[in-house]
CSV table of C-alpha atoms in Angstrom, one decimal:
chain,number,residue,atom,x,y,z
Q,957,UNK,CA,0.0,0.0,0.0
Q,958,UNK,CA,1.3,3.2,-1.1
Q,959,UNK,CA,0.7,6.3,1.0
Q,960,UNK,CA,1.5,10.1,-0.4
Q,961,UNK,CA,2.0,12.8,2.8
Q,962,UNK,CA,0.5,16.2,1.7
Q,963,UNK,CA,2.0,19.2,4.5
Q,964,UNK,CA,0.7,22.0,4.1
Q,965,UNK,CA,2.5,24.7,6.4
Q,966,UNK,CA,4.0,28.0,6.2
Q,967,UNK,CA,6.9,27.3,8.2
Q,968,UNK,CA,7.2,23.2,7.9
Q,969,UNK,CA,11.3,23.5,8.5
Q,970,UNK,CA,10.6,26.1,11.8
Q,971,UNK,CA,8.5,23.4,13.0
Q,972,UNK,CA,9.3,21.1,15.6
Q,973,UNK,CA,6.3,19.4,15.7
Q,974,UNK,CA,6.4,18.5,11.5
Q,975,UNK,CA,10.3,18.2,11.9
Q,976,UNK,CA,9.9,15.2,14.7
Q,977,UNK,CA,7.4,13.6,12.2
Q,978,UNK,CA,9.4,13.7,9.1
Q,979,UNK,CA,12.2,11.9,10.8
Q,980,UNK,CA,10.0,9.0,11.2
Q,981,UNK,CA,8.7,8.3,7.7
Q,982,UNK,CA,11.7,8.3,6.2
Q,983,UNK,CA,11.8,4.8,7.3
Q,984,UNK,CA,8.7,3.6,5.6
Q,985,UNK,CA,9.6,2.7,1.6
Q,986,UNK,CA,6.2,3.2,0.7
Q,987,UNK,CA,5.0,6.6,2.1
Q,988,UNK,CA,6.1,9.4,0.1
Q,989,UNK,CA,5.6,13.2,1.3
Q,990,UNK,CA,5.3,16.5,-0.3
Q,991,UNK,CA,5.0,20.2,1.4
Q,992,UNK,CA,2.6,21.5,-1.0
Q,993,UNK,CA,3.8,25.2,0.4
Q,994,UNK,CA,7.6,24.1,-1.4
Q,995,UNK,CA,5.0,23.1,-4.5
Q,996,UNK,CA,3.8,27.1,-4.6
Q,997,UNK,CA,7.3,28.8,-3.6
Q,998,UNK,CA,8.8,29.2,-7.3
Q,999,UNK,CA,6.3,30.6,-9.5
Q,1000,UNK,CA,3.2,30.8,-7.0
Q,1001,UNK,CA,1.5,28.0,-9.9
Q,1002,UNK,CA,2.0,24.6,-10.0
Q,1003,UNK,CA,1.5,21.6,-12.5
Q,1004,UNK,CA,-1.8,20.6,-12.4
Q,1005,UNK,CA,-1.7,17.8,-14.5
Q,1006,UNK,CA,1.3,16.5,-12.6
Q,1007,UNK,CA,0.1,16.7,-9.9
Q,1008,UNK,CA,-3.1,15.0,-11.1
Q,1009,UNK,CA,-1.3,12.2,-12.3
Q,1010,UNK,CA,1.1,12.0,-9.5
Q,1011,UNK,CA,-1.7,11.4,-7.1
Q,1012,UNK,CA,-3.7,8.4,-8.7
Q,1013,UNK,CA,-0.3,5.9,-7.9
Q,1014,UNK,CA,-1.4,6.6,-4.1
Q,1015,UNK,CA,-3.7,4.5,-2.4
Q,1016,UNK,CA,-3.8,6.8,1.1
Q,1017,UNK,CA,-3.5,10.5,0.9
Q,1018,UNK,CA,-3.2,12.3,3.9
Q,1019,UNK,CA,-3.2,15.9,4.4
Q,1020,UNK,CA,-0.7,17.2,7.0
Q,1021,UNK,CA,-1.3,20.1,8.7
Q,1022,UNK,CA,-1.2,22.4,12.0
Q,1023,UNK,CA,-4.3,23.9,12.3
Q,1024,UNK,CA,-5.3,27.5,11.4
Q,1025,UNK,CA,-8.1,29.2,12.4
Q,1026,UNK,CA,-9.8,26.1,12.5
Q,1027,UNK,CA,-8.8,24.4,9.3
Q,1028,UNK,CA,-5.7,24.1,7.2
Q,1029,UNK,CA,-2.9,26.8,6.4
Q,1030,UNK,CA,-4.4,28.7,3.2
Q,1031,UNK,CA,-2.0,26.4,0.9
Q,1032,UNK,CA,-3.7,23.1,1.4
Q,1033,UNK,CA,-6.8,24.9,-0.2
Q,1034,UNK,CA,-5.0,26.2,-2.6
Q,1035,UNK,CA,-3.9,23.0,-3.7
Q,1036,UNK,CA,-7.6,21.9,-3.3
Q,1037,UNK,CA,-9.0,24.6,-5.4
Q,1038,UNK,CA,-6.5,24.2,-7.8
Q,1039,UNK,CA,-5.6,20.1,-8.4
Q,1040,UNK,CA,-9.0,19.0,-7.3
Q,1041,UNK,CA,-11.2,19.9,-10.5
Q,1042,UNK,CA,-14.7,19.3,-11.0
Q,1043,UNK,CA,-13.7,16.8,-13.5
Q,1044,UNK,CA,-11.0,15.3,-12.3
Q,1045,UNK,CA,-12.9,14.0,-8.7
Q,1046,UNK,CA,-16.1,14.4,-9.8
Q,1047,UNK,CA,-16.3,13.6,-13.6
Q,1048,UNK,CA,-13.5,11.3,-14.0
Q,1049,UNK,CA,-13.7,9.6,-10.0
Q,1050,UNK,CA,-9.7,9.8,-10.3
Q,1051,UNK,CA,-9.5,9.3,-6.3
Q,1052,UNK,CA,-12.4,7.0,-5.8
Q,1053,UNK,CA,-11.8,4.5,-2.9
Q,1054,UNK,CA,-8.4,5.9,-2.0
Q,1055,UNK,CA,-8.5,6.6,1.2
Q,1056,UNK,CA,-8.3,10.5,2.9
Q,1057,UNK,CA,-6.2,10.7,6.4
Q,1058,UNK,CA,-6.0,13.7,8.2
Q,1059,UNK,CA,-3.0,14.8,10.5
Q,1060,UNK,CA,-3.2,17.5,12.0
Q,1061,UNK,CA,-1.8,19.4,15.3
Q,1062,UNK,CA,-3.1,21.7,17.7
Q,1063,UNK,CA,-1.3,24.0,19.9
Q,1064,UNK,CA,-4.7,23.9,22.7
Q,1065,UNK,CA,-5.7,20.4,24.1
Q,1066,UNK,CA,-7.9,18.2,22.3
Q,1067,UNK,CA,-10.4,18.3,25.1
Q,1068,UNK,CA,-11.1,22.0,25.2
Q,1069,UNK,CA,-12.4,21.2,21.4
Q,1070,UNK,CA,-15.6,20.3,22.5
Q,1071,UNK,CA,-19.1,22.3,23.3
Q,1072,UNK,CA,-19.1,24.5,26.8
Q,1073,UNK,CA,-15.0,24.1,25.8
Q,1074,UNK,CA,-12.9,27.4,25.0
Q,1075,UNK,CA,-12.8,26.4,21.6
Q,1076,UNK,CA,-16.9,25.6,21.4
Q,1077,UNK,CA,-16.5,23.0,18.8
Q,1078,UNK,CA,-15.2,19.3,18.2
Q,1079,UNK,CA,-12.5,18.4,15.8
Q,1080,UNK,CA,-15.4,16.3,13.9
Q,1081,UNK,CA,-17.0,19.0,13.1
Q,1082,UNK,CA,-14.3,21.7,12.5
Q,1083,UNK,CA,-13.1,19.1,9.9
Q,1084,UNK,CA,-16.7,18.5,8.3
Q,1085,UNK,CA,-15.2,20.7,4.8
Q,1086,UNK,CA,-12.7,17.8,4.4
Q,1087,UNK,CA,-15.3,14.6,5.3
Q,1088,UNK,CA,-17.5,16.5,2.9
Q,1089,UNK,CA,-15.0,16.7,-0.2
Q,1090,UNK,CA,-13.8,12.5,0.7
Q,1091,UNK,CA,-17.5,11.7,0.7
Q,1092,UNK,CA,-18.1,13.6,-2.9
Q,1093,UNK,CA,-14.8,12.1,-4.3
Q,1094,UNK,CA,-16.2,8.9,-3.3
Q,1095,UNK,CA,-12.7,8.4,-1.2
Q,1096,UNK,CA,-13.1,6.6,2.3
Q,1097,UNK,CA,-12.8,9.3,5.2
Q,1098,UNK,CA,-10.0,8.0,8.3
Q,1099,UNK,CA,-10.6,9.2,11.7
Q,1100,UNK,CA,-8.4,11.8,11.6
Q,1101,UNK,CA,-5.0,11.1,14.1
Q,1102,UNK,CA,-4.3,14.4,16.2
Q,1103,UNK,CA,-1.6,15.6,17.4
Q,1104,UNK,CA,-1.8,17.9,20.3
Q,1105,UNK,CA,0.2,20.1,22.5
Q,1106,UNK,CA,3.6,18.4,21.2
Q,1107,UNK,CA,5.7,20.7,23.2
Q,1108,UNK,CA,4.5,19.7,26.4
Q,1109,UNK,CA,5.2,15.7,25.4
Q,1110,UNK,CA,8.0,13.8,27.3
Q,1111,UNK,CA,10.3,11.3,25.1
Q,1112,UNK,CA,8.5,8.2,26.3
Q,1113,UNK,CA,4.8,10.1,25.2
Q,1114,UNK,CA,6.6,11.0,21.7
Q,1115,UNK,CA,7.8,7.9,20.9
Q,1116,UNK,CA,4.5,6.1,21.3
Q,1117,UNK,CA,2.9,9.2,19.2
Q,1118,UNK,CA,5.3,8.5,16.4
Q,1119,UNK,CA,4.3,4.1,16.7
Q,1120,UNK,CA,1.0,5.6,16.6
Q,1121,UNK,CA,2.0,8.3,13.7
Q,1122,UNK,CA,3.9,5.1,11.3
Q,1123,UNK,CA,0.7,3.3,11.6
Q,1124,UNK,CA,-1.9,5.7,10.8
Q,1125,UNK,CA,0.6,6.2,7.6
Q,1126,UNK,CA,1.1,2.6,6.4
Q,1127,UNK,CA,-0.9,-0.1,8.4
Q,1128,UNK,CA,-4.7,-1.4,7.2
Q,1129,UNK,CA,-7.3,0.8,8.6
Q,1130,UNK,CA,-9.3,0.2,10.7
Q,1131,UNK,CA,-6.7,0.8,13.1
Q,1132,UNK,CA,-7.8,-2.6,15.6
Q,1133,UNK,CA,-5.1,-4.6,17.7
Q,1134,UNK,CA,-5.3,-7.4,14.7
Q,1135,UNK,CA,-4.0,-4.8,12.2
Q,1136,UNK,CA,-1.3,-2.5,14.5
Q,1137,UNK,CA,0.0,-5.8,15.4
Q,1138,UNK,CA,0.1,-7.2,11.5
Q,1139,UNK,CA,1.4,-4.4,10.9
Q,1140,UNK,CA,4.1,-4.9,13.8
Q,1141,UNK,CA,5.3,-7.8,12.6
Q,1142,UNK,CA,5.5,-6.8,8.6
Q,1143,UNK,CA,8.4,-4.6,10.3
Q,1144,UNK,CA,9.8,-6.5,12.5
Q,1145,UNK,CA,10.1,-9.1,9.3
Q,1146,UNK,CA,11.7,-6.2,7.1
Q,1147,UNK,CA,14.0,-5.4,10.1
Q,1148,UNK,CA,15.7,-8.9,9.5
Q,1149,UNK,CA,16.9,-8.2,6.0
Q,1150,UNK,CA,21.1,-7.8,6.7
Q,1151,UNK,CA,20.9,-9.1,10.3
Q,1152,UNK,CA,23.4,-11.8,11.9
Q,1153,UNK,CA,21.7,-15.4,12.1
Q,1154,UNK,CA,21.5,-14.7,15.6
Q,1155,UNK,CA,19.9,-11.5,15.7
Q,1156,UNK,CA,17.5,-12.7,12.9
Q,1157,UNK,CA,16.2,-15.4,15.5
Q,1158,UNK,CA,16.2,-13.2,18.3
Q,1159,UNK,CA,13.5,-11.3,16.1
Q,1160,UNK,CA,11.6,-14.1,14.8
Q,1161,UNK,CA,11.6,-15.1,18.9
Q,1162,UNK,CA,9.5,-11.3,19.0
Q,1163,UNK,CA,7.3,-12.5,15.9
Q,1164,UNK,CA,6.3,-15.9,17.3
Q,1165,UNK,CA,5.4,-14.7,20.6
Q,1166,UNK,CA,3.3,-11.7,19.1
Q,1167,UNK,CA,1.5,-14.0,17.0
Q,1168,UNK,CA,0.6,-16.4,20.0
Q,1169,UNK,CA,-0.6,-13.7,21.9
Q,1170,UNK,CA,-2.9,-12.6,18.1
Q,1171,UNK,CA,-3.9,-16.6,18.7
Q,1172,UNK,CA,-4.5,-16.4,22.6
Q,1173,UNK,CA,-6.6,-12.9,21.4
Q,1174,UNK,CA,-8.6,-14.8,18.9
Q,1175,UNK,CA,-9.9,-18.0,21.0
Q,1176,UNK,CA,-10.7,-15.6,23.8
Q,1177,UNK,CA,-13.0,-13.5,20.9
Q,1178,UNK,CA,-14.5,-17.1,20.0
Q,1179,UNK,CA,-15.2,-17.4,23.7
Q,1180,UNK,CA,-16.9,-14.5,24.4
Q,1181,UNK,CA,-18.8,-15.0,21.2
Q,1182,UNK,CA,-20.2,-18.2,22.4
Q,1183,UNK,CA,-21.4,-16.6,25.9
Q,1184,UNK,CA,-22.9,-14.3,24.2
Q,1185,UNK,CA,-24.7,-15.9,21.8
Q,1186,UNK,CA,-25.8,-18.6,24.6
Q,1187,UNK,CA,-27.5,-15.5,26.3
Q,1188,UNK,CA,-29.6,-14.6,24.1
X,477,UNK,CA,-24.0,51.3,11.1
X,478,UNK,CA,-20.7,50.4,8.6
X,479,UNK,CA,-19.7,47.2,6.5
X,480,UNK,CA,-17.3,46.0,4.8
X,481,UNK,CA,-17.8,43.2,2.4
X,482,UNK,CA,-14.5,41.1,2.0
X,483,UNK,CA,-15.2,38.8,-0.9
X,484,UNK,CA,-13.2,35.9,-2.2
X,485,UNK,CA,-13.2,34.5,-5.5
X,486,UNK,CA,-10.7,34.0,-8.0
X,487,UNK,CA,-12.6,34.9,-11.1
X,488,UNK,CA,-14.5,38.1,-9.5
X,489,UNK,CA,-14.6,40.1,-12.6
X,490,UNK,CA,-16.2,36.7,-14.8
X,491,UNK,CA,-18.8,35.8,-12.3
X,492,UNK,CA,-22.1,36.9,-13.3
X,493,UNK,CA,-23.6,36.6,-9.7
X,494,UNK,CA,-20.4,38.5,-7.9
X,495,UNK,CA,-21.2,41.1,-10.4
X,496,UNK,CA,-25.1,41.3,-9.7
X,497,UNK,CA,-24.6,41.4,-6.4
X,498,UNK,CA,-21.7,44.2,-6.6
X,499,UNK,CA,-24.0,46.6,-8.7
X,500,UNK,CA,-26.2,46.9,-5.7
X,501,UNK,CA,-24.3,47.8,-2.9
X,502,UNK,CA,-23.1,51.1,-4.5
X,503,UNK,CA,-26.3,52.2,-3.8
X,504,UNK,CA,-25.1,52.4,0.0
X,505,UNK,CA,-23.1,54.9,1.5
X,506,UNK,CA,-21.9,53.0,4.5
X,507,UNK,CA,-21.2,50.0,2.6
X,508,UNK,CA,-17.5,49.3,1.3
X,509,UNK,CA,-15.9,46.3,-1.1
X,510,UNK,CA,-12.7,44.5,-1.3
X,511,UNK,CA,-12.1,41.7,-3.4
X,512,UNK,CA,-9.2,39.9,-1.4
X,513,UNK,CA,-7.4,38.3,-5.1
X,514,UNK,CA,-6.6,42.1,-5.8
X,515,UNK,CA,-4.7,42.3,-2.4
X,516,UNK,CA,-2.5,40.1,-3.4
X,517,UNK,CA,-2.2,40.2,-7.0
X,518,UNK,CA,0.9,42.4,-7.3
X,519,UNK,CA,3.2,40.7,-4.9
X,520,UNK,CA,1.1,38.0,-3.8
X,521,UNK,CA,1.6,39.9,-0.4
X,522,UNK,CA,-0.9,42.8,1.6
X,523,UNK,CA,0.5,45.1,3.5
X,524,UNK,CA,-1.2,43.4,7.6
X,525,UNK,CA,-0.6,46.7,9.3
X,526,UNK,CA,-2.6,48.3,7.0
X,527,UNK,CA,-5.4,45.7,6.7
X,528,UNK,CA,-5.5,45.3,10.6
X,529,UNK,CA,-6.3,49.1,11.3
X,530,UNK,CA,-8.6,49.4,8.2
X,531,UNK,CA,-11.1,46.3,9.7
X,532,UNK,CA,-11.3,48.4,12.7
X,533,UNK,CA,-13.9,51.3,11.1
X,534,UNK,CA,-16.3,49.0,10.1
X,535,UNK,CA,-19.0,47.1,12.4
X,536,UNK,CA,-20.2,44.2,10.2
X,537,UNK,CA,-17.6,42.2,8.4
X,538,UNK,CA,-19.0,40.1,5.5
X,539,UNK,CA,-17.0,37.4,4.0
X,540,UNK,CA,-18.7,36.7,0.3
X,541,UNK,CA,-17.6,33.9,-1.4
X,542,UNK,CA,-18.7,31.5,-3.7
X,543,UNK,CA,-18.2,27.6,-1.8
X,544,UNK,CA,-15.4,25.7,-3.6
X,545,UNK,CA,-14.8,22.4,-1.7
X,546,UNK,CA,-17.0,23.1,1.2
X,547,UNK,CA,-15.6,26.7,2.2
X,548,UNK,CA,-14.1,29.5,0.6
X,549,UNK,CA,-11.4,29.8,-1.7
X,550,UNK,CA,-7.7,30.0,-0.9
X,551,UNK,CA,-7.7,33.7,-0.7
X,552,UNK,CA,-9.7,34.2,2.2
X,553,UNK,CA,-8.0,31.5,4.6
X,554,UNK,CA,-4.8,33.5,3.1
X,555,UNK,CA,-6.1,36.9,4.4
X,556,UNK,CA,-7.4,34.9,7.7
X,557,UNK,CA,-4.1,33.4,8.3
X,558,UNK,CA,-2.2,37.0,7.5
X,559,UNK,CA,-4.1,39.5,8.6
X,560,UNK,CA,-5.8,37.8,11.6
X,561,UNK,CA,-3.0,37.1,13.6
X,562,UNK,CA,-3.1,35.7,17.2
X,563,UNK,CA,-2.2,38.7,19.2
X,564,UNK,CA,-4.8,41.2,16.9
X,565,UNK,CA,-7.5,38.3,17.2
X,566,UNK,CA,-6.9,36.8,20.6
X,567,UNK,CA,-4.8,38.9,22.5
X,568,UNK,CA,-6.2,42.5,21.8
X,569,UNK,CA,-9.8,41.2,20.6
X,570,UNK,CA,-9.8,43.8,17.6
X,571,UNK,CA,-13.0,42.4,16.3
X,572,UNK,CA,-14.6,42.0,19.4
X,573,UNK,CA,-18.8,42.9,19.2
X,574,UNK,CA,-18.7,43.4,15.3
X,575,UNK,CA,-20.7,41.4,13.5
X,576,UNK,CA,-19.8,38.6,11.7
X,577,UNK,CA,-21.5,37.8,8.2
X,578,UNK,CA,-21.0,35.3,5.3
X,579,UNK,CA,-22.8,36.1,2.2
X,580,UNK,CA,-22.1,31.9,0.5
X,581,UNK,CA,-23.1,30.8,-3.2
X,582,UNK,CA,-23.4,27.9,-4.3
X,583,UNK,CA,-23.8,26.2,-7.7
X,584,UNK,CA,-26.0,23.0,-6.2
X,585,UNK,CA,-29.9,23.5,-4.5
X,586,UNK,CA,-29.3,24.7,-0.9
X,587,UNK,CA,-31.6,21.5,-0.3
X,588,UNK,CA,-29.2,19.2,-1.3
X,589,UNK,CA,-27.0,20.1,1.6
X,590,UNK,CA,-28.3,18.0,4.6
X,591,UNK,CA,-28.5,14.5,5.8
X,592,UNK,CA,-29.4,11.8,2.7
X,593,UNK,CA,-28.9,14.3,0.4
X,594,UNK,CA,-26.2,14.5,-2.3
X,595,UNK,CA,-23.8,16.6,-0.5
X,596,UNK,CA,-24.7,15.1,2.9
X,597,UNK,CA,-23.8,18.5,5.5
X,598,UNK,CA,-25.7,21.1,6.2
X,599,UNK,CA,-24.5,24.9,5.2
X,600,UNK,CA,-24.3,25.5,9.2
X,601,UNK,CA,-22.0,22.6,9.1
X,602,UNK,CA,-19.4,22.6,6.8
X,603,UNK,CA,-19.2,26.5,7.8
X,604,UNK,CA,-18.2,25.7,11.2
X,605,UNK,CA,-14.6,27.1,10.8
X,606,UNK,CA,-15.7,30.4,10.7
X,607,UNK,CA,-18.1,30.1,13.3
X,608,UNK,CA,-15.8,29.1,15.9
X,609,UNK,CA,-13.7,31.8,14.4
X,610,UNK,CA,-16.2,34.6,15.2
X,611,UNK,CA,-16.6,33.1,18.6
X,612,UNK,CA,-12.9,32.9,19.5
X,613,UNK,CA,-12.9,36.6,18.2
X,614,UNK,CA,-15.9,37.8,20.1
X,615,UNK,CA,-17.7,38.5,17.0
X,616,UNK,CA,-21.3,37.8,16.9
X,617,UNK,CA,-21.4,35.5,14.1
X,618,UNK,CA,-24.7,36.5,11.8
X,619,UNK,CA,-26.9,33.7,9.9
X,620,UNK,CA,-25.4,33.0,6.7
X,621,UNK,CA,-26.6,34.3,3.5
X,622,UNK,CA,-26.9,31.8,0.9
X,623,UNK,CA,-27.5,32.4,-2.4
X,624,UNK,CA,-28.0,28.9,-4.4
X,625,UNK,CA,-28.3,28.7,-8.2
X,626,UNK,CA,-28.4,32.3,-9.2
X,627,UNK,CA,-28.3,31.0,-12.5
X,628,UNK,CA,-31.9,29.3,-12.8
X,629,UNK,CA,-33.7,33.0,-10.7
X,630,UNK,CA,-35.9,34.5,-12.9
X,631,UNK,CA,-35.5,38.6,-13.2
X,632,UNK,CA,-38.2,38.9,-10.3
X,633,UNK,CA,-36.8,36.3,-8.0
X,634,UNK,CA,-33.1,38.3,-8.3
X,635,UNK,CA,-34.6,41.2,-7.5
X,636,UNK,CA,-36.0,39.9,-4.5
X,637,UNK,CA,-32.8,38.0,-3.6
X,638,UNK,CA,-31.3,41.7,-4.0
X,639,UNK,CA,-33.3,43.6,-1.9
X,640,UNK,CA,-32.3,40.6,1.0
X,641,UNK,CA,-29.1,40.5,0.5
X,642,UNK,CA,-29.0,45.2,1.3
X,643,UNK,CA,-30.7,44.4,4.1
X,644,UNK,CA,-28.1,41.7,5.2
X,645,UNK,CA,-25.9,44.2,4.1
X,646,UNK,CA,-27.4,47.0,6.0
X,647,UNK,CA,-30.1,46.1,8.4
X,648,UNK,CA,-29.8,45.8,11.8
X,649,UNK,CA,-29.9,42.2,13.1
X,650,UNK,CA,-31.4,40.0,13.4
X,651,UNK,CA,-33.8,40.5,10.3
X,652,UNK,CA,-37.1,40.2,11.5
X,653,UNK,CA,-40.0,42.5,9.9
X,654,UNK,CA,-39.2,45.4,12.3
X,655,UNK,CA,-35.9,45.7,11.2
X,656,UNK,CA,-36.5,44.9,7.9
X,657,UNK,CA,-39.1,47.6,7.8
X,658,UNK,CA,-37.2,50.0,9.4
X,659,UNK,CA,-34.4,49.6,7.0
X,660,UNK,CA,-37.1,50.5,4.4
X,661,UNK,CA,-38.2,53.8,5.7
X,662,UNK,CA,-34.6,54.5,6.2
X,663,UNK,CA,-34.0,53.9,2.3
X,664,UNK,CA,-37.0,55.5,1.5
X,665,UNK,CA,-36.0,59.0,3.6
X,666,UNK,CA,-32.6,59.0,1.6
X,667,UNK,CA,-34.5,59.0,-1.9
X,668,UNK,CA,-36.2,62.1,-0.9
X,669,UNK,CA,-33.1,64.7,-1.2
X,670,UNK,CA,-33.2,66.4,-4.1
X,671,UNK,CA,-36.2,65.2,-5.7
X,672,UNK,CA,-39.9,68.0,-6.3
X,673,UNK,CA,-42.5,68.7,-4.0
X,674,UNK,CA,-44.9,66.1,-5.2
X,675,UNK,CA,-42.5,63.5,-5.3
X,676,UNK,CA,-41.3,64.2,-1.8
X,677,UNK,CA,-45.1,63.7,-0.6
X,678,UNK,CA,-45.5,60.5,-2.4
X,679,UNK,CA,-42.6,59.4,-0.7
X,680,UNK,CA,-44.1,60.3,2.7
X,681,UNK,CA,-47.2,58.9,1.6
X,682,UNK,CA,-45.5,55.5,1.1
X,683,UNK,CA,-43.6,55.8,4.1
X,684,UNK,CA,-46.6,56.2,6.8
X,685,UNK,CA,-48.6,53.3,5.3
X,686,UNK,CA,-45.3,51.2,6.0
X,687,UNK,CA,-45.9,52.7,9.7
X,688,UNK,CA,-49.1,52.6,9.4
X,689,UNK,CA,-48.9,49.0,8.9
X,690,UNK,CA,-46.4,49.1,11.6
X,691,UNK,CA,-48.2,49.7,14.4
X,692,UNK,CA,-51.4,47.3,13.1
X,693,UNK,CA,-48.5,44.8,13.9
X,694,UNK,CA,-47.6,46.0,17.2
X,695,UNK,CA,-51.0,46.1,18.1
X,696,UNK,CA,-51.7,42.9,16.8
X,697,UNK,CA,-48.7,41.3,18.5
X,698,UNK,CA,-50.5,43.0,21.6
X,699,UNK,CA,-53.8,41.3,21.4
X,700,UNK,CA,-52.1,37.9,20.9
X,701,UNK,CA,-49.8,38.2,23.9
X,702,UNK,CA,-53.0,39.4,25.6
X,703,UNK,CA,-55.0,36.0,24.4
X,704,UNK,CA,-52.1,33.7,25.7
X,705,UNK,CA,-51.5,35.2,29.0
X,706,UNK,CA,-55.2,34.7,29.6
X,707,UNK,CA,-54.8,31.0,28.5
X,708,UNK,CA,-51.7,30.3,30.9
């Protein structure tokens, strides 16, 4: 599965918050990223039919963003308004049943996104403009993953962010403990390329004992299944 | 009362409806224009300072746009992002009490906006954004006006549509018939200078039926407050 990054920010090299991500997907072979703001810088234009062509080989596109007043830096849109014809999503379906992710990061908590919260209104809904356009380009909407209040994260909180991060970018959605950990151990298995004998074991010791636990998971689900269906 | 209408579209000068609207609102003193493309189509930069102590005469502020990807075009999240800057918005509440109004077109029925229909969200929805920007602002954020398939109004229906959109230009909020009435008179009284005698009195003559009519309302309203009470 191939997954294209689309940042959209003024100031993506200022920013620690986008810098700590980009370090990350550098190690995924299949996600590819683009600042769309580096797209404008030359002439202001960019190629549309490039950029129309360059987007069908993508079968997750997320937009990456720190939000602005509520929705994306003024480039994103751009790029909307711009690559995102009438024909070419609407006409033509170019991005039908690719899926649409959303990253973005907020500077205020999460919670205070919410009604009777300083900011009055949830995330879900803030984000409806973007739900609105996957749901007309027939593409298949992700919960969006946020990212809030980096700066006040401590290394252990920002490592499991970026886990989280590397599988909202390349693992099957939805995003359930069968498919993190699938995804786990497609890593762990490309981890072994070039490795001594020994260390290659020592990792196949973490894969076996991940996919007993997915096995131990799965006849406890057939369990509960049968109570259940005994109740009624 | 002053407005300012900042419209956003990247074709104003092509768009039949911008232009219909734009011939009307000459006919108001306290109402001013900017189309936001022209701010930035020398340099592709506006001078904040400038915009930031201009916003401050007016009272109502009236984004007009026309939707492109459920919300407005690049140009308007550009100025938003620019000229609206945290310490201006947040930290000196510049904007604070103005109104807030959006003046939205849109190319599909207005109907097909909602739950089971083709577009799925409601206008009040997918212009969330700018709601919870009014409210972060201390703006009082006005009802929309939507304008929907300008292009199918016959010349009495525009004409109509014209006369609502002065008074969401103008009026004072929120538009009820006593407002709307009173906006009336107050057009009516400014068509008087410089016309004759007679045509001054059949002016007047116009204007007391209106009040006329007026007070048959009040009085009405009266009597039916009077009628419930009694039931209670």
């Amino acid at each position: 599965m191939k997954t294209l990054i689309l940042i959209s920010h003024p100031k993506f090299e200022d920013s620690g918050t986008q810098q700590f991500l980009k370090t990350s997907f550098y190690s995924l072979d299949d996600v590819k990223y683009q600042v769309i703001d580096e797209l404008y810088a030359d002439t202001g234009k960019i190629d549309i039919d490039k950029e129309q062509a360059a987007l069908k080989a993508f079968d997750r596109i997320v937009f990456q963003f720190p939000m602005y007043w509520y929705s994306s830096p003024a480039s994103l849109k751009q790029f909307m308004d711009d690559v995102f014809t009438r024909n070419y999503i609407v006409a033509n379906r170019s991005l039908k049943t690719k899926e649409l992710g959303i990253v973005v990061t907020l500077g205020d908590a999460e919670a205070d996104f919410q009604a009777g919260g300083p900011e009055a209104f949830t995330i879900s809904e803030l984000l409806r403009p973007f739900q609105a356009f996957a749901h007309k380009a027939g593409m298949q909407y992700l919960k969006p993953f946020v990212v809030d209040q980096f700066g006040y994260m401590d290394p252990t909180q920002k490592q499991r962010m970026l886990i989280d991060y590397l599988q909202y970018l390349s693992a099957e959605m939805p995003l359930n403990l069968a498919n993190r950990e699938q995804w786990l151990v497609g890593r762990l298995q490309a981890t072994k390329e070039g490795k001594s004998d020994e260390q290659q074991q020592a990792i196949d010791l973490v894969i076996n004992s991940i996919e007993d636990q997915q096995n131990n998971v799965e006849s406890l689900k057939e369990d509960v299944k049968m109570i259940r269906d005994q109740e009624e």
